[in-house]
GROMACS .gro file of C-alpha atoms in nm:
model
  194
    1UNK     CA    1   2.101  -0.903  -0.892
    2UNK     CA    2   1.890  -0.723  -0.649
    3UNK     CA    3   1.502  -0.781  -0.688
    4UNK     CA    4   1.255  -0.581  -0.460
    5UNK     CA    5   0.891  -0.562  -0.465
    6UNK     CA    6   0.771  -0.222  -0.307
    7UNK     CA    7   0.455  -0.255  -0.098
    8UNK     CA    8   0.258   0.082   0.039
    9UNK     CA    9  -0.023   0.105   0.226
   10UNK     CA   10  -0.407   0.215   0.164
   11UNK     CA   11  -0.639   0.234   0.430
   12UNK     CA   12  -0.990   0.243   0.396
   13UNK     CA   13  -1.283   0.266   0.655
   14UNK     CA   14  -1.628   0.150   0.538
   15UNK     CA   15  -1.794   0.455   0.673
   16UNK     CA   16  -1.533   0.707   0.494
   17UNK     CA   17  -1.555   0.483   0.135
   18UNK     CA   18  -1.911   0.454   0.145
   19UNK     CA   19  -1.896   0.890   0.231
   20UNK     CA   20  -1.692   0.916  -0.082
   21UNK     CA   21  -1.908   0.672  -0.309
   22UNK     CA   22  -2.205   0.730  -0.201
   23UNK     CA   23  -2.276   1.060  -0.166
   24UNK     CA   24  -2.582   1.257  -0.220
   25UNK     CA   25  -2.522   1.544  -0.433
   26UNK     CA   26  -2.715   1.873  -0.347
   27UNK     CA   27  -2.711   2.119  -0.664
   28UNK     CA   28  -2.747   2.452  -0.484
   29UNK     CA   29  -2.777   2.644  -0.793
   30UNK     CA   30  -2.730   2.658  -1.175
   31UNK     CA   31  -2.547   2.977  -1.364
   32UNK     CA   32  -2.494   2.941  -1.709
   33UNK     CA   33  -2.315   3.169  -1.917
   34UNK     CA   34  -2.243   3.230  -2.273
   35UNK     CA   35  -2.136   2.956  -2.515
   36UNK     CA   36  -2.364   2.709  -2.281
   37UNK     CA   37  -2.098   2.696  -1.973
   38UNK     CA   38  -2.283   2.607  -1.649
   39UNK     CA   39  -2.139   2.533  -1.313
   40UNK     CA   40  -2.350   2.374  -1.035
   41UNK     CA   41  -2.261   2.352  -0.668
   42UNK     CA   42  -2.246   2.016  -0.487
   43UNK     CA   43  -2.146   1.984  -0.104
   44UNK     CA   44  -2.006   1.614   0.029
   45UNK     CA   45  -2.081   1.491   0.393
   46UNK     CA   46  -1.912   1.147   0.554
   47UNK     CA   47  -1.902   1.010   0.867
   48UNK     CA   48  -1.579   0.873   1.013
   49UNK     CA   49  -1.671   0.658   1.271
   50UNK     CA   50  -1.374   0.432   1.365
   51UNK     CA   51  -1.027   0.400   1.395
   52UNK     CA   52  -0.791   0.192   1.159
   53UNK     CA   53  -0.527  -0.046   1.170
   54UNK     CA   54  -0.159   0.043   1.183
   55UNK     CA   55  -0.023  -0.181   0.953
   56UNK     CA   56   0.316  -0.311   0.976
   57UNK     CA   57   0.510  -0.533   0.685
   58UNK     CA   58   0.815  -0.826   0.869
   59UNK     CA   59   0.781  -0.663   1.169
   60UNK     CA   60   0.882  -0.331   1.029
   61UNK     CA   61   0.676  -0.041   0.896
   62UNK     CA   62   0.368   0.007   0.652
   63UNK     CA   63   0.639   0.059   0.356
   64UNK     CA   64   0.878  -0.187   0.312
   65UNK     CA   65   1.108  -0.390   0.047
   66UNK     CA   66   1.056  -0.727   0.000
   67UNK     CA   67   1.389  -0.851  -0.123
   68UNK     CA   68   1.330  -1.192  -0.359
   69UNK     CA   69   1.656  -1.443  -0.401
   70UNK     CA   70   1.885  -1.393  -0.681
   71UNK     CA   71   1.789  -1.678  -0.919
   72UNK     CA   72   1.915  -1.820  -1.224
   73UNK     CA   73   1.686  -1.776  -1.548
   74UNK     CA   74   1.687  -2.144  -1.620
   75UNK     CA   75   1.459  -2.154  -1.340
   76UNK     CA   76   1.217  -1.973  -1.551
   77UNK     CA   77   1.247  -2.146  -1.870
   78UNK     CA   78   0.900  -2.212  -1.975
   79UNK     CA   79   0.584  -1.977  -1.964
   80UNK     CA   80   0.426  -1.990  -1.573
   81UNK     CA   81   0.685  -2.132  -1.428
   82UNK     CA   82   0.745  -1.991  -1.080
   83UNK     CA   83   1.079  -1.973  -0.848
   84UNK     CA   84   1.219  -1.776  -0.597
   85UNK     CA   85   0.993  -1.742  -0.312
   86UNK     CA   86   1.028  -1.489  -0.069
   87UNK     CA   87   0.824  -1.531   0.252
   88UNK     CA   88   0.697  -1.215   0.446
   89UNK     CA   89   0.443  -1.075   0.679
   90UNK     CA   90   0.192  -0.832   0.723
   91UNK     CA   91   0.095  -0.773   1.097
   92UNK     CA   92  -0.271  -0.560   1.138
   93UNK     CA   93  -0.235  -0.409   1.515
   94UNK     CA   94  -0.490  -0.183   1.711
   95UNK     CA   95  -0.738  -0.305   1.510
   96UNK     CA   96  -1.092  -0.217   1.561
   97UNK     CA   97  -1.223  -0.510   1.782
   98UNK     CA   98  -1.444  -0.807   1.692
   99UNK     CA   99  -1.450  -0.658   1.306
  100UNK     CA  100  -1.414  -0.862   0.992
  101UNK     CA  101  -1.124  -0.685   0.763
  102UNK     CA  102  -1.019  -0.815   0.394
  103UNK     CA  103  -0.661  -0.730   0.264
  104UNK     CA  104  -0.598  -0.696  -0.141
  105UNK     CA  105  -0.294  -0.577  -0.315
  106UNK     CA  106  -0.351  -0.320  -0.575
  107UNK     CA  107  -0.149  -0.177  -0.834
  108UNK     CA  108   0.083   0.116  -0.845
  109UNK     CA  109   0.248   0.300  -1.135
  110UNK     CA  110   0.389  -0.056  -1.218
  111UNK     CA  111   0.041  -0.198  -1.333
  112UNK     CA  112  -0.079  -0.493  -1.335
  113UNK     CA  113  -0.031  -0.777  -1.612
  114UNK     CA  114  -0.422  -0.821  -1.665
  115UNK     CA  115  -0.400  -1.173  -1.812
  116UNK     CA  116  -0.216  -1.314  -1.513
  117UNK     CA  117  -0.316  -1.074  -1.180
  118UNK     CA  118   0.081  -1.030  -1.102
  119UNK     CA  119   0.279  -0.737  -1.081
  120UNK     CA  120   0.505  -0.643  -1.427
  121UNK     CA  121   0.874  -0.578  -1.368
  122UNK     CA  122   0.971  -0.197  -1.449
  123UNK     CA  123   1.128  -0.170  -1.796
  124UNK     CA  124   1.446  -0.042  -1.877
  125UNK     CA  125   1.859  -0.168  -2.015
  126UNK     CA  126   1.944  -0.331  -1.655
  127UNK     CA  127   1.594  -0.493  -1.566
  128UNK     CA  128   1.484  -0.838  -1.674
  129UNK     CA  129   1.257  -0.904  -1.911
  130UNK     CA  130   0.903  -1.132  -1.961
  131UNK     CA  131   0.908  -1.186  -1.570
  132UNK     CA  132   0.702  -1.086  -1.328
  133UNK     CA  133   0.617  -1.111  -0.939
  134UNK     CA  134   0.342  -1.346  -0.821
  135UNK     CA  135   0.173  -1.299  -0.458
  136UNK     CA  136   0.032  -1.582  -0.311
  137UNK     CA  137  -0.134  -1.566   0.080
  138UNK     CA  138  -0.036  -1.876   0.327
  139UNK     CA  139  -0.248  -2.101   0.169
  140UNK     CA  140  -0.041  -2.082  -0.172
  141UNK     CA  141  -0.328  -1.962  -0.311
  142UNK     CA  142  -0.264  -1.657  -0.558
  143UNK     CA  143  -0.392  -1.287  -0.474
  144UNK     CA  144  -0.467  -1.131  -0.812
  145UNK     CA  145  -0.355  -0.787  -0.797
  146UNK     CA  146  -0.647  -0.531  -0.864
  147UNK     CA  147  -0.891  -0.775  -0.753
  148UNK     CA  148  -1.097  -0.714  -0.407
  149UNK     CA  149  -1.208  -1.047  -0.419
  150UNK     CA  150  -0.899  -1.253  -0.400
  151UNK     CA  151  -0.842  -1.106  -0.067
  152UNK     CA  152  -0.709  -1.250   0.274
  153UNK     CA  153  -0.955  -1.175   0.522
  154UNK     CA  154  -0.820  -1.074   0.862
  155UNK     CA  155  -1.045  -1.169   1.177
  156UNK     CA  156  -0.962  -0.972   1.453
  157UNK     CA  157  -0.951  -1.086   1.785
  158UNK     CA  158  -0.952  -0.897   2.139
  159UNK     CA  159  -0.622  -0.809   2.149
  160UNK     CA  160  -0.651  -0.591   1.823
  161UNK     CA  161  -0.368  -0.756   1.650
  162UNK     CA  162  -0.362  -1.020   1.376
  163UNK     CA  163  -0.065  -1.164   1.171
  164UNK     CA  164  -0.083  -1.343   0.809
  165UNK     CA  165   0.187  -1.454   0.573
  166UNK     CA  166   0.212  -1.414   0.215
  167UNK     CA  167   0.485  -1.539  -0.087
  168UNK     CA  168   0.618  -1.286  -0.365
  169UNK     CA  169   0.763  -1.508  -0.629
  170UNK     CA  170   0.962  -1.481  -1.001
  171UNK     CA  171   0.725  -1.579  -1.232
  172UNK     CA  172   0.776  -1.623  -1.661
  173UNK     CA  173   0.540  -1.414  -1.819
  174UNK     CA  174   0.565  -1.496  -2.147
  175UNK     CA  175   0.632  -1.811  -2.389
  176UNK     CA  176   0.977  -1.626  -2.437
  177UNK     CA  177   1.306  -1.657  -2.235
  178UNK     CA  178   1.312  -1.501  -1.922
  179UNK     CA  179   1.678  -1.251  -1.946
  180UNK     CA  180   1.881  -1.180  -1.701
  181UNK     CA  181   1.826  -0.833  -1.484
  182UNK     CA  182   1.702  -0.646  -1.233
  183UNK     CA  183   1.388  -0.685  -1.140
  184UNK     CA  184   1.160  -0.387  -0.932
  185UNK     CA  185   0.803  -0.333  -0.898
  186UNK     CA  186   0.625  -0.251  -0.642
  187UNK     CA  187   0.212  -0.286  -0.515
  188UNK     CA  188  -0.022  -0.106  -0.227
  189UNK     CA  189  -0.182  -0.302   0.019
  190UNK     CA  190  -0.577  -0.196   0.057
  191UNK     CA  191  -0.721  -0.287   0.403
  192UNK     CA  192  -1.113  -0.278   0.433
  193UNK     CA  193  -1.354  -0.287   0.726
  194UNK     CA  194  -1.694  -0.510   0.700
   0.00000   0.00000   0.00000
């Protein structure tokens, strides 16, 4: 049984967010035709004003696998019960100095199970069923996925380079039997700049 969890990378700047949510709309002009069909003009300014983080995941690039244990489903025989940790890493180098940054994971075309925060397995005839993954950071507590606020903040030092270590887990779902399966999902990792 092969289990991965997928994780991609996101970037984001402060400066180059705030340019994208906050911009100030200019209407230039208004032409409306027949059957009440207008079309106005707006222009969009930002401001990149620093560099980002390379971001690397076990010591190897910003997209990795994260390959969980085979387990046996008696493991997960009850809803929330939780098995099959997998350690890994994500390293933030050539940071911007002396900058606070917050890392969340965010969903991907797998979702996100809304009533727990983890990550759903992909459906099909080989995968498992009613499990899913659950991230935790180093302090076992868990990162809901889609949530900016249960973040790991990153504080960077001189050197640019900072290195935190998070747990992807097997996790029941459901008050049903976990079956046996493949299991694949996958999640981005969003870095932000205070």
């Amino acid at each position: 049984m092969l289990s991965q969890l997928k994780l991609g990378i996101m970037k984001y700047n402060k400066s180059s967010v705030l340019a994208l949510l906050l911009f100030s709309p200019c209407i230039l002009a208004q032409t409306c035709t027949s059957n009440d069909k207008c079309s106005v003009g707006v222009d969009f300014k930002g401001n990149y004003l620093e560099k980002t983080c390379d971001v690397s995941i076990n010591n190897g690039s910003m997209y990795e696998t994260v390959v969980l244990p085979v387990i046996s489903v008696t493991t997960l025989d009850h809803e929330g019960a939780e098995a099959g940790s997998q350690l890994f890493s994500i390293t933030l180098k050539n940071c911007p100095t002396n900058k606070a940054i917050s890392l969340y994971f965010a969903s991907t075309s797998a979702g996100v199970d809304a009533l727990t925060g983890n990550l759903p397995n992909a459906k099909g005839a080989d995968y498992s069923e009613h499990v899913e993954v659950r991230l935790r950071n180093s302090e076992s507590q868990q990162m809901l996925v889609d949530d900016p606020e249960s973040n790991q903040n990153y504080d960077v030092s001189l050197s640019g380079d900072v290195t935190h270590y998070y747990m992807a887990s097997y996790y029941a779902a459901e008050n049903t039997q976990v079956t046996a399966g493949l299991l694949n999902t996958s999640a981005a990792i969003v870095v932000s700049y205070k």
